[in-house]
């Protein structure tokens, strides 16, 4: 038997299956978010690749931006509590979580027991989110998964003075036209995102240890730039994009009625 957590985000759908001991037995992601066939794709991939049987699924909990549209879940839980649950499992000593997704960024404090303390969220603007990076990577012509690596060879960090994604895009286009080096621009883009997120995190303060999660945590350039801005080391759990889905799967296990 297994238990499923589904995180229906704005840009990707993540599914994690755990066994009755809370161990991850399978996971899958579709690069499609809320309101699309992302859930169907992620679930069919999970069952195709894992050998698990859908009929052995005992409970499903949904989280993420699109959680209310998934009717097969027994419950819908907020991303805040699911991320806290997932991080607690992967990195028990963490007290501050910084989650950077496709459309929002969050900073969450958790106690040593995993209960939620203060939190802050940015969901009104693309600056400081994965969307800003998705736009910028297209402008510089580097795939999102290579941005971190390319940024490492920067000779200098170019200043991107506009925080608004629309104005910053024009600024980067002008700098490219003037002959700026792509790695230097990428380093500037990472610093711009990191500054914005550091401002959000400082609204609640940093209690060590601190973890970085969400799809953007896969970008080493953001991890380095944010660590520098905050002056703290950032831990990244394995598969950081799946943390919310893992938390939802653990709740699906805990909240499953036992006979
Ligand atoms: P959401 O839950 O809002 O859909 P995610 O936590 O899934 O967001 O993160 C999506 C973001 O992660 C994308 O906008 C993209 O910028 C970033 N991302 C996804 N995959 C990678 C990767 N391999 N390397 C760097 N960044 C990535």
Short mmCIF file of C-alpha atoms and ligand atoms in Angstrom, two decimals:
data_model
loop_
_atom_site.label_atom_id
_atom_site.label_comp_id
_atom_site.label_asym_id
_atom_site.label_seq_id
_atom_site.Cartn_x
_atom_site.Cartn_y
_atom_site.Cartn_z
CA UNK A 1 0.00 0.00 0.00
CA UNK A 2 1.12 3.58 -0.56
CA UNK A 3 0.06 7.17 0.14
CA UNK A 4 0.26 10.06 -2.32
CA UNK A 5 1.04 13.74 -2.00
CA UNK A 6 0.37 15.94 -5.03
CA UNK A 7 1.75 19.47 -5.26
CA UNK A 8 -0.03 21.28 -8.09
CA UNK A 9 2.13 24.36 -8.55
CA UNK A 10 1.88 27.29 -10.94
CA UNK A 11 4.50 25.84 -13.29
CA UNK A 12 5.00 22.18 -12.35
CA UNK A 13 3.04 19.30 -10.79
CA UNK A 14 4.93 17.07 -8.40
CA UNK A 15 3.78 13.70 -7.03
CA UNK A 16 5.42 11.71 -4.21
CA UNK A 17 4.39 8.25 -2.98
CA UNK A 18 5.41 7.03 0.49
CA UNK A 19 5.02 3.58 2.06
CA UNK A 20 3.42 2.96 5.44
CA UNK A 21 6.70 3.88 7.16
CA UNK A 22 6.82 7.27 5.46
CA UNK A 23 9.68 6.28 3.14
CA UNK A 24 9.62 7.67 -0.40
CA UNK A 25 8.87 4.84 -2.84
CA UNK A 26 8.32 6.86 -6.03
CA UNK A 27 8.14 10.41 -7.32
CA UNK A 28 7.37 12.09 -10.59
CA UNK A 29 6.96 15.59 -12.00
CA UNK A 30 5.24 17.10 -15.02
CA UNK A 31 6.33 20.52 -16.27
CA UNK A 32 2.73 21.69 -16.34
CA UNK A 33 1.00 23.56 -13.56
CA UNK A 34 -2.49 24.25 -12.22
CA UNK A 35 -5.41 23.96 -14.65
CA UNK A 36 -3.57 21.74 -17.16
CA UNK A 37 -3.19 17.97 -17.64
CA UNK A 38 -0.14 18.16 -15.32
CA UNK A 39 -1.75 15.99 -12.62
CA UNK A 40 -2.74 13.24 -15.11
CA UNK A 41 0.74 13.29 -16.67
CA UNK A 42 2.58 13.18 -13.33
CA UNK A 43 0.37 10.35 -12.02
CA UNK A 44 0.56 8.23 -15.16
CA UNK A 45 4.37 8.63 -15.22
CA UNK A 46 4.58 7.68 -11.55
CA UNK A 47 2.60 4.46 -12.05
CA UNK A 48 4.35 3.61 -15.30
CA UNK A 49 7.88 4.00 -13.90
CA UNK A 50 7.49 2.69 -10.34
CA UNK A 51 5.57 -0.56 -10.63
CA UNK A 52 3.17 0.69 -7.92
CA UNK A 53 -0.51 -0.10 -8.50
CA UNK A 54 -3.03 2.71 -8.40
CA UNK A 55 -5.46 0.39 -6.57
CA UNK A 56 -2.93 0.16 -3.70
CA UNK A 57 -3.13 3.92 -3.03
CA UNK A 58 -4.83 4.39 0.35
CA UNK A 59 -5.04 8.16 0.57
CA UNK A 60 -4.19 11.29 -1.46
CA UNK A 61 -3.63 14.82 -0.18
CA UNK A 62 -3.21 17.78 -2.52
CA UNK A 63 -1.29 20.99 -1.94
CA UNK A 64 -0.06 23.89 -4.07
CA UNK A 65 -1.66 26.70 -6.02
CA UNK A 66 -4.04 24.35 -7.94
CA UNK A 67 -4.94 22.05 -5.02
CA UNK A 68 -8.63 23.02 -4.91
CA UNK A 69 -9.21 21.69 -8.44
CA UNK A 70 -8.12 18.13 -7.69
CA UNK A 71 -11.22 16.34 -6.48
CA UNK A 72 -9.69 12.92 -5.87
CA UNK A 73 -7.78 14.18 -2.84
CA UNK A 74 -9.25 13.47 0.60
CA UNK A 75 -7.96 16.87 1.77
CA UNK A 76 -6.32 20.01 0.45
CA UNK A 77 -3.60 21.46 2.65
CA UNK A 78 -1.64 24.70 2.36
CA UNK A 79 1.84 24.74 0.85
CA UNK A 80 3.20 26.26 4.07
CA UNK A 81 2.35 23.26 6.24
CA UNK A 82 3.27 20.73 3.55
CA UNK A 83 6.69 22.32 2.94
CA UNK A 84 7.34 22.42 6.68
CA UNK A 85 6.41 18.73 6.95
CA UNK A 86 8.59 17.72 3.99
CA UNK A 87 11.62 19.69 5.20
CA UNK A 88 11.25 18.33 8.74
CA UNK A 89 11.51 14.82 7.29
CA UNK A 90 14.54 15.54 5.08
CA UNK A 91 16.44 18.04 7.27
CA UNK A 92 15.15 17.83 10.88
CA UNK A 93 17.44 20.56 12.23
CA UNK A 94 16.09 23.28 9.90
CA UNK A 95 14.25 26.21 11.53
CA UNK A 96 13.89 28.54 8.53
CA UNK A 97 12.64 27.43 5.11
CA UNK A 98 12.97 29.57 2.01
CA UNK A 99 10.83 28.14 -0.79
CA UNK A 100 11.14 29.65 -4.26
CA UNK A 101 8.58 28.38 -6.76
CA UNK A 102 7.41 29.41 -10.19
CA UNK A 103 5.08 32.13 -9.07
CA UNK A 104 5.72 32.83 -5.42
CA UNK A 105 8.43 32.82 -2.76
CA UNK A 106 7.92 32.06 0.91
CA UNK A 107 9.94 32.25 4.10
CA UNK A 108 8.69 30.02 6.92
CA UNK A 109 9.95 29.53 10.46
CA UNK A 110 9.36 26.16 12.08
CA UNK A 111 9.91 24.98 15.65
CA UNK A 112 11.97 21.93 16.60
CA UNK A 113 8.65 20.02 16.68
CA UNK A 114 7.83 21.17 13.14
CA UNK A 115 5.03 23.61 14.06
CA UNK A 116 4.75 26.76 11.96
CA UNK A 117 5.90 30.08 13.40
CA UNK A 118 6.10 33.32 11.44
CA UNK A 119 5.96 33.27 7.67
CA UNK A 120 6.11 35.76 4.80
CA UNK A 121 5.08 35.36 1.19
CA UNK A 122 5.54 37.16 -2.11
CA UNK A 123 2.90 36.25 -4.66
CA UNK A 124 2.08 39.62 -6.14
CA UNK A 125 5.06 40.14 -8.40
CA UNK A 126 7.39 38.00 -10.57
CA UNK A 127 10.54 39.56 -9.07
CA UNK A 128 12.15 37.10 -6.67
CA UNK A 129 10.38 34.07 -8.15
CA UNK A 130 11.10 31.35 -10.71
CA UNK A 131 9.07 33.32 -13.26
CA UNK A 132 11.68 36.10 -13.29
CA UNK A 133 14.39 33.50 -13.98
CA UNK A 134 12.25 31.74 -16.63
CA UNK A 135 11.86 35.05 -18.49
CA UNK A 136 15.56 35.95 -18.15
CA UNK A 137 16.86 32.57 -19.28
CA UNK A 138 14.93 32.95 -22.53
CA UNK A 139 16.39 36.43 -23.04
CA UNK A 140 19.99 35.24 -22.58
CA UNK A 141 19.30 31.99 -24.51
CA UNK A 142 20.45 29.61 -21.76
CA UNK A 143 18.20 26.73 -20.57
CA UNK A 144 16.96 27.20 -16.98
CA UNK A 145 18.82 24.10 -15.77
CA UNK A 146 22.15 25.55 -17.05
CA UNK A 147 21.81 29.07 -15.58
CA UNK A 148 23.64 28.17 -12.35
CA UNK A 149 26.57 26.57 -14.14
CA UNK A 150 26.96 29.36 -16.75
CA UNK A 151 26.79 32.03 -14.03
CA UNK A 152 29.77 30.41 -12.26
CA UNK A 153 32.14 31.59 -15.00
CA UNK A 154 31.19 35.27 -14.52
CA UNK A 155 34.16 37.67 -14.37
CA UNK A 156 31.94 40.26 -12.65
CA UNK A 157 28.40 40.65 -11.38
CA UNK A 158 26.52 43.14 -13.57
CA UNK A 159 24.01 45.32 -11.77
CA UNK A 160 20.40 44.84 -12.87
CA UNK A 161 18.81 47.96 -11.46
CA UNK A 162 15.15 47.24 -12.30
CA UNK A 163 13.32 44.83 -10.00
CA UNK A 164 10.17 44.68 -12.15
CA UNK A 165 10.48 41.65 -14.47
CA UNK A 166 9.21 43.61 -17.48
CA UNK A 167 11.69 46.49 -17.04
CA UNK A 168 14.52 44.12 -16.05
CA UNK A 169 13.94 42.16 -19.28
CA UNK A 170 14.42 45.35 -21.34
CA UNK A 171 17.49 46.21 -19.27
CA UNK A 172 19.05 42.78 -19.92
CA UNK A 173 18.24 43.05 -23.65
CA UNK A 174 20.02 46.47 -23.77
CA UNK A 175 23.04 45.13 -21.91
CA UNK A 176 23.26 42.19 -24.32
CA UNK A 177 23.10 44.61 -27.26
CA UNK A 178 25.95 46.63 -25.68
CA UNK A 179 28.07 43.46 -25.64
CA UNK A 180 27.88 42.42 -21.97
CA UNK A 181 29.06 38.87 -21.34
CA UNK A 182 26.24 36.37 -20.74
CA UNK A 183 27.79 34.83 -17.56
CA UNK A 184 28.16 38.35 -16.05
CA UNK A 185 24.53 39.08 -16.86
CA UNK A 186 23.41 35.79 -15.34
CA UNK A 187 25.36 36.55 -12.17
CA UNK A 188 23.56 39.93 -12.07
CA UNK A 189 20.18 38.23 -12.59
CA UNK A 190 20.89 35.80 -9.72
CA UNK A 191 21.93 38.66 -7.44
CA UNK A 192 18.78 40.61 -8.30
CA UNK A 193 16.56 37.61 -7.38
CA UNK A 194 18.61 36.94 -4.23
CA UNK A 195 18.28 40.57 -3.03
CA UNK A 196 14.54 40.48 -3.48
CA UNK A 197 14.23 37.19 -1.59
CA UNK A 198 16.59 38.34 1.17
CA UNK A 199 14.23 41.32 1.74
CA UNK A 200 11.32 38.89 2.15
CA UNK A 201 13.28 36.58 4.48
CA UNK A 202 14.42 39.47 6.70
CA UNK A 203 10.75 40.30 7.41
CA UNK A 204 10.68 37.18 9.63
CA UNK A 205 14.43 36.88 10.37
CA UNK A 206 16.72 33.92 9.91
CA UNK A 207 16.87 31.24 12.60
CA UNK A 208 19.53 28.66 11.72
CA UNK A 209 19.63 26.17 10.19
CA UNK A 210 18.14 27.40 6.94
CA UNK A 211 16.95 25.36 3.96
CA UNK A 212 16.27 26.40 0.38
CA UNK A 213 13.49 24.46 -1.41
CA UNK A 214 11.34 24.69 -4.56
CA UNK A 215 12.38 24.28 -8.18
CA UNK A 216 14.65 27.34 -8.00
CA UNK A 217 16.77 25.62 -5.30
CA UNK A 218 18.16 23.49 -8.16
CA UNK A 219 19.98 26.61 -9.37
CA UNK A 220 23.35 26.80 -7.55
CA UNK A 221 23.78 30.42 -8.64
CA UNK A 222 20.69 31.44 -6.65
CA UNK A 223 21.81 29.38 -3.66
CA UNK A 224 25.24 31.09 -3.64
CA UNK A 225 23.87 34.60 -4.21
CA UNK A 226 21.18 34.24 -1.53
CA UNK A 227 23.61 32.72 0.95
CA UNK A 228 25.85 35.77 0.40
CA UNK A 229 22.98 38.25 0.80
CA UNK A 230 21.77 36.63 4.03
CA UNK A 231 25.21 35.77 5.41
CA UNK A 232 24.12 32.20 6.23
CA UNK A 233 24.76 28.75 4.82
CA UNK A 234 21.78 27.32 2.94
CA UNK A 235 21.01 23.61 3.00
CA UNK A 236 19.27 22.13 -0.02
CA UNK A 237 17.42 18.84 0.55
CA UNK A 238 17.68 16.11 -2.10
CA UNK A 239 15.04 16.80 -4.80
CA UNK A 240 14.12 20.25 -3.42
CA UNK A 241 11.22 20.67 -5.88
CA UNK A 242 9.40 17.71 -4.28
CA UNK A 243 9.40 18.92 -0.65
CA UNK A 244 5.76 20.12 -0.65
CA UNK A 245 4.53 16.91 -2.32
CA UNK A 246 6.53 14.87 0.21
CA UNK A 247 4.90 16.76 3.09
CA UNK A 248 1.45 16.14 1.56
CA UNK A 249 2.25 12.41 1.18
CA UNK A 250 3.32 12.21 4.86
CA UNK A 251 0.04 13.88 5.89
CA UNK A 252 -1.83 11.40 3.65
CA UNK A 253 -0.16 8.59 5.61
CA UNK A 254 -0.78 10.14 9.06
CA UNK A 255 -4.37 11.14 8.40
CA UNK A 256 -5.41 7.85 6.82
CA UNK A 257 -8.04 6.23 9.07
CA UNK A 258 -6.69 2.98 10.50
CA UNK A 259 -8.95 -0.01 11.09
P1 LIG B 1 5.57 25.79 -8.52
O1 LIG B 1 5.30 24.87 -7.34
O2 LIG B 1 5.12 27.19 -8.32
O3 LIG B 1 5.13 25.20 -9.83
P2 LIG B 1 8.34 24.86 -8.44
O4 LIG B 1 8.78 24.75 -7.01
O5 LIG B 1 7.96 23.60 -9.12
O6 LIG B 1 7.16 25.93 -8.57
O7 LIG B 1 9.50 25.61 -9.21
C1 LIG B 1 9.34 26.01 -10.54
C2 LIG B 1 10.52 26.88 -10.92
O8 LIG B 1 11.73 26.14 -10.71
C3 LIG B 1 10.54 27.25 -12.38
O9 LIG B 1 9.89 28.50 -12.55
C4 LIG B 1 12.03 27.32 -12.73
O10 LIG B 1 12.49 28.65 -12.66
C5 LIG B 1 12.73 26.54 -11.63
N1 LIG B 1 13.37 25.31 -12.11
C6 LIG B 1 12.76 24.17 -12.48
N2 LIG B 1 13.66 23.23 -12.84
C7 LIG B 1 14.90 23.81 -12.69
C8 LIG B 1 16.24 23.36 -12.90
N3 LIG B 1 16.52 22.13 -13.34
N4 LIG B 1 17.24 24.22 -12.63
C9 LIG B 1 16.98 25.46 -12.19
N5 LIG B 1 15.75 25.94 -11.98
C10 LIG B 1 14.71 25.13 -12.22
#
